Short mmCIF file of C-alpha atoms in Angstrom, two decimals:
data_model
loop_
_atom_site.label_atom_id
_atom_site.label_comp_id
_atom_site.label_asym_id
_atom_site.label_seq_id
_atom_site.Cartn_x
_atom_site.Cartn_y
_atom_site.Cartn_z
CA MET A 4 -16.74 50.09 147.54
CA SER A 5 -14.97 46.74 148.43
CA GLN A 6 -11.69 47.60 146.56
CA LYS A 7 -8.88 48.98 148.47
CA TRP A 8 -7.65 52.01 146.67
CA THR A 9 -4.04 53.47 146.60
CA PHE A 10 -3.02 56.69 145.37
CA GLU A 11 -1.78 55.04 142.23
CA THR A 12 -4.79 52.99 141.44
CA LEU A 13 -6.91 55.93 142.15
CA ALA A 14 -4.95 58.13 139.77
CA GLN A 15 -5.48 55.69 137.03
CA CYS A 16 -9.27 55.75 137.19
CA ASP A 17 -11.48 57.38 134.73
CA LYS A 18 -13.88 60.13 135.70
CA ALA A 19 -17.00 57.81 135.79
CA THR A 20 -15.26 55.82 138.55
CA LEU A 21 -13.95 58.88 140.41
CA GLU A 22 -17.63 60.18 140.39
CA LYS A 23 -19.00 56.79 141.61
CA ILE A 24 -16.66 56.87 144.53
CA LEU A 25 -17.54 60.33 145.33
CA LEU A 26 -21.09 59.76 145.50
CA ASN A 27 -20.79 56.56 147.44
CA GLY A 28 -18.14 57.29 149.80
CA THR A 29 -17.83 58.65 153.39
CA PRO A 30 -16.31 62.13 154.25
CA PRO A 31 -13.06 62.43 156.39
CA ASP A 32 -13.27 63.47 160.01
CA LEU A 33 -12.06 67.03 159.80
CA GLU A 34 -10.39 66.86 163.01
CA LYS A 35 -8.20 64.09 161.96
CA LEU A 36 -6.71 66.14 159.17
CA ASN A 37 -5.35 69.06 161.42
CA GLY A 38 -1.71 68.94 161.66
CA TYR A 39 -0.93 67.08 158.44
CA ILE A 40 0.06 68.10 155.08
CA TYR A 41 -0.88 66.05 152.03
CA CYS A 42 0.69 65.47 148.43
CA GLY A 43 -1.86 66.37 145.97
CA TRP A 44 -2.13 65.58 142.24
CA ASN A 45 -4.52 67.08 139.63
CA HIS A 46 -6.30 64.31 137.80
CA GLU A 47 -7.43 66.40 134.78
CA PRO A 48 -5.36 68.24 132.24
CA ILE A 49 -7.24 71.64 132.93
CA GLY A 50 -6.16 71.13 136.71
CA LYS A 51 -2.62 71.01 135.55
CA ILE A 52 -2.77 74.72 134.59
CA SER A 53 -2.29 75.72 138.34
CA GLY A 54 0.37 72.90 138.56
CA GLU A 55 -0.05 69.08 138.40
CA LYS A 56 1.37 68.54 141.95
CA PHE A 57 0.83 70.56 144.92
CA LYS A 58 0.48 70.17 148.85
CA LYS A 59 -2.41 70.82 151.03
CA GLY A 60 -2.15 71.35 154.78
CA PHE A 61 -4.80 71.30 157.37
CA TYR A 62 -4.75 73.02 160.99
CA LYS A 63 -7.06 74.60 163.37
CA ARG A 64 -7.04 78.42 163.90
CA ASN A 65 -9.12 80.14 166.57
CA GLY A 66 -11.20 76.90 167.13
CA ALA A 67 -12.03 76.56 163.22
CA ASN A 68 -10.64 74.07 160.82
CA TYR A 69 -8.81 75.49 157.91
CA GLY A 70 -6.52 74.48 155.17
CA TYR A 71 -3.89 75.89 152.72
CA ASN A 72 -2.09 75.08 149.55
CA GLU A 73 1.73 74.85 149.17
CA THR A 74 3.40 74.98 145.54
CA VAL A 75 5.70 72.16 144.78
CA ILE A 76 8.53 71.81 142.06
CA GLN A 77 6.98 70.13 139.05
CA ASP A 78 8.67 66.92 138.21
CA HIS A 79 6.68 65.84 135.34
CA GLN A 80 6.35 62.31 136.72
CA LYS A 81 2.44 62.56 136.97
CA TYR A 82 1.34 60.99 140.20
CA LEU A 83 4.72 59.26 140.89
CA GLY A 84 7.97 60.96 141.84
CA GLN A 85 8.45 63.69 144.54
CA TRP A 86 6.56 66.56 145.92
CA GLU A 87 9.53 68.84 146.61
CA VAL A 88 8.19 72.18 148.18
CA GLY A 89 8.75 75.39 146.28
CA LEU A 90 10.29 77.89 148.87
CA HIS A 91 9.78 81.43 149.05
CA LYS A 92 12.84 82.86 150.94
CA VAL A 93 13.34 80.10 153.56
CA ARG A 94 9.61 79.01 154.05
CA PRO A 95 7.23 77.03 151.58
CA ASN A 96 4.91 79.24 149.32
CA GLN A 97 1.71 79.10 150.95
CA LEU A 98 -1.47 80.41 149.20
CA GLY A 99 -5.02 79.51 148.59
CA TYR A 100 -6.31 79.22 152.11
CA PHE A 101 -9.73 77.67 152.63
CA ARG A 102 -12.32 76.67 155.48
CA THR A 103 -13.13 72.86 156.01
CA SER A 104 -16.51 71.87 156.79
CA TYR A 105 -19.32 69.26 155.94
CA VAL A 106 -21.42 70.09 152.94
CA LYS A 107 -24.66 69.39 154.87
CA ASP A 108 -23.70 72.20 157.18
CA GLU A 109 -23.04 74.87 154.50
CA PRO A 110 -25.86 77.18 153.23
CA TYR A 111 -28.03 75.88 150.45
CA HIS A 112 -26.54 75.69 147.05
CA LYS A 113 -27.76 73.94 144.18
CA LEU A 114 -24.22 72.33 143.37
CA TYR A 115 -24.06 70.78 146.73
CA GLN A 116 -27.09 68.65 146.47
CA PRO A 117 -25.51 65.47 145.19
CA TYR A 118 -22.63 65.84 147.72
CA LEU A 119 -24.42 66.47 150.97
CA HIS A 120 -22.76 63.47 152.46
CA LEU A 121 -19.29 64.68 151.89
CA ALA A 122 -16.78 67.08 153.23
CA HIS A 123 -16.13 70.65 151.80
CA PHE A 124 -13.11 72.93 151.39
CA ASN A 125 -14.50 76.54 150.78
CA TYR A 126 -11.98 79.12 149.61
CA ASP A 127 -14.36 82.16 150.13
CA ILE A 128 -12.75 83.35 153.19
CA PRO A 129 -11.01 86.69 153.93
CA PHE A 130 -7.30 85.42 154.24
CA HIS A 131 -6.41 85.96 150.64
CA LYS A 132 -4.24 88.94 149.47
CA PHE A 133 -6.18 91.07 146.96
CA THR A 134 -3.90 89.41 144.01
CA LEU A 135 -4.88 86.11 145.00
CA SER A 136 -8.66 86.71 145.42
CA PHE A 137 -9.53 84.48 142.62
CA PHE A 138 -9.16 81.62 144.90
CA ARG A 139 -12.45 82.65 146.47
CA VAL A 140 -14.41 80.91 143.65
CA ILE A 141 -13.08 77.36 144.37
CA ARG A 142 -15.32 74.85 146.11
CA ASP A 143 -13.88 71.29 146.63
CA PHE A 144 -16.12 68.28 147.65
CA VAL A 145 -14.01 65.50 149.57
CA VAL A 146 -14.39 61.71 150.17
CA LEU A 147 -12.41 58.95 151.61
CA PRO A 148 -12.06 56.36 149.04
CA ASN A 149 -11.33 53.87 151.74
CA GLU A 150 -13.67 54.28 154.60
CA GLY A 151 -12.01 55.47 157.74
CA ASP A 152 -8.57 55.69 156.04
CA HIS A 153 -7.49 59.13 156.17
CA SER A 154 -4.04 58.56 154.41
CA LEU A 155 -5.84 59.18 151.00
CA MET A 156 -8.72 61.46 149.79
CA LEU A 157 -10.45 61.99 146.46
CA CYS A 158 -11.64 65.44 145.84
CA LYS A 159 -13.61 67.29 143.08
CA ALA A 160 -13.16 70.95 142.54
CA TYR A 161 -15.56 73.38 141.02
CA LEU A 162 -15.32 77.05 140.20
CA THR A 163 -18.50 78.73 141.54
CA PHE A 164 -19.83 82.09 140.17
CA GLY A 165 -23.21 82.25 141.95
CA GLU A 166 -26.05 79.88 142.03
CA ASN A 167 -26.39 79.07 138.46
CA LEU A 168 -22.94 79.16 137.06
CA ASN A 169 -20.64 76.54 138.42
CA ILE A 170 -17.78 74.95 136.41
CA PHE A 171 -16.29 71.58 136.96
CA TYR A 172 -12.58 72.04 137.20
CA CYS A 173 -10.89 68.91 138.00
CA TYR A 174 -10.82 65.80 140.26
CA PHE A 175 -7.76 65.57 142.40
CA LEU A 176 -6.23 63.13 144.94
CA LEU A 177 -4.52 63.89 148.36
CA GLY A 178 -2.37 61.29 149.85
CA HIS A 179 1.08 60.52 151.50
CA PRO A 180 0.49 62.70 154.67
CA GLN A 181 3.15 64.17 156.79
CA GLU A 182 3.12 66.30 159.95
CA ILE A 183 3.25 70.00 158.93
CA GLN A 184 6.61 71.72 159.56
CA TYR A 185 5.55 75.26 158.62
CA LEU A 186 2.20 76.43 159.68
CA PRO A 187 0.81 79.44 157.74
CA TRP A 188 0.68 82.95 159.72
#
């Protein structure tokens, strides 16, 4: 794609354009994400059930790449406004942990076939408390809308319930990276 995307222009795209970017883009270098937290925005109304805005942080733990979500106070300004972190006691509320990888390196899954060239956030890891185990069905496919520019990512989320039951959840954006202040654990 020759267009230079911004968080704002990407947020205004229709689903067909977002899918075209996903199918034709390049994945992020997962190592370059470590140490940063990104502002996230759910593009679809269904995704807003879990909060229109959120943050995703990335870090290395025991030699492997992981990520997590932080809740933010919803300001109802869509993809504009602030991403003020919701605190639990004195720390951000961190939940929804995932492993980062490349789709091509994951075990075969029918859902993955169009996205073998992308990065992958897999929430099926053992770090979730029992009360938050529903996160384990989430799979995200991740692309850089602007090749080589790690300040903006487009993601597509699915809920997976086995090989043959995969439900599209929403597209979401990650942008405005900052250095992580509070690592999980």
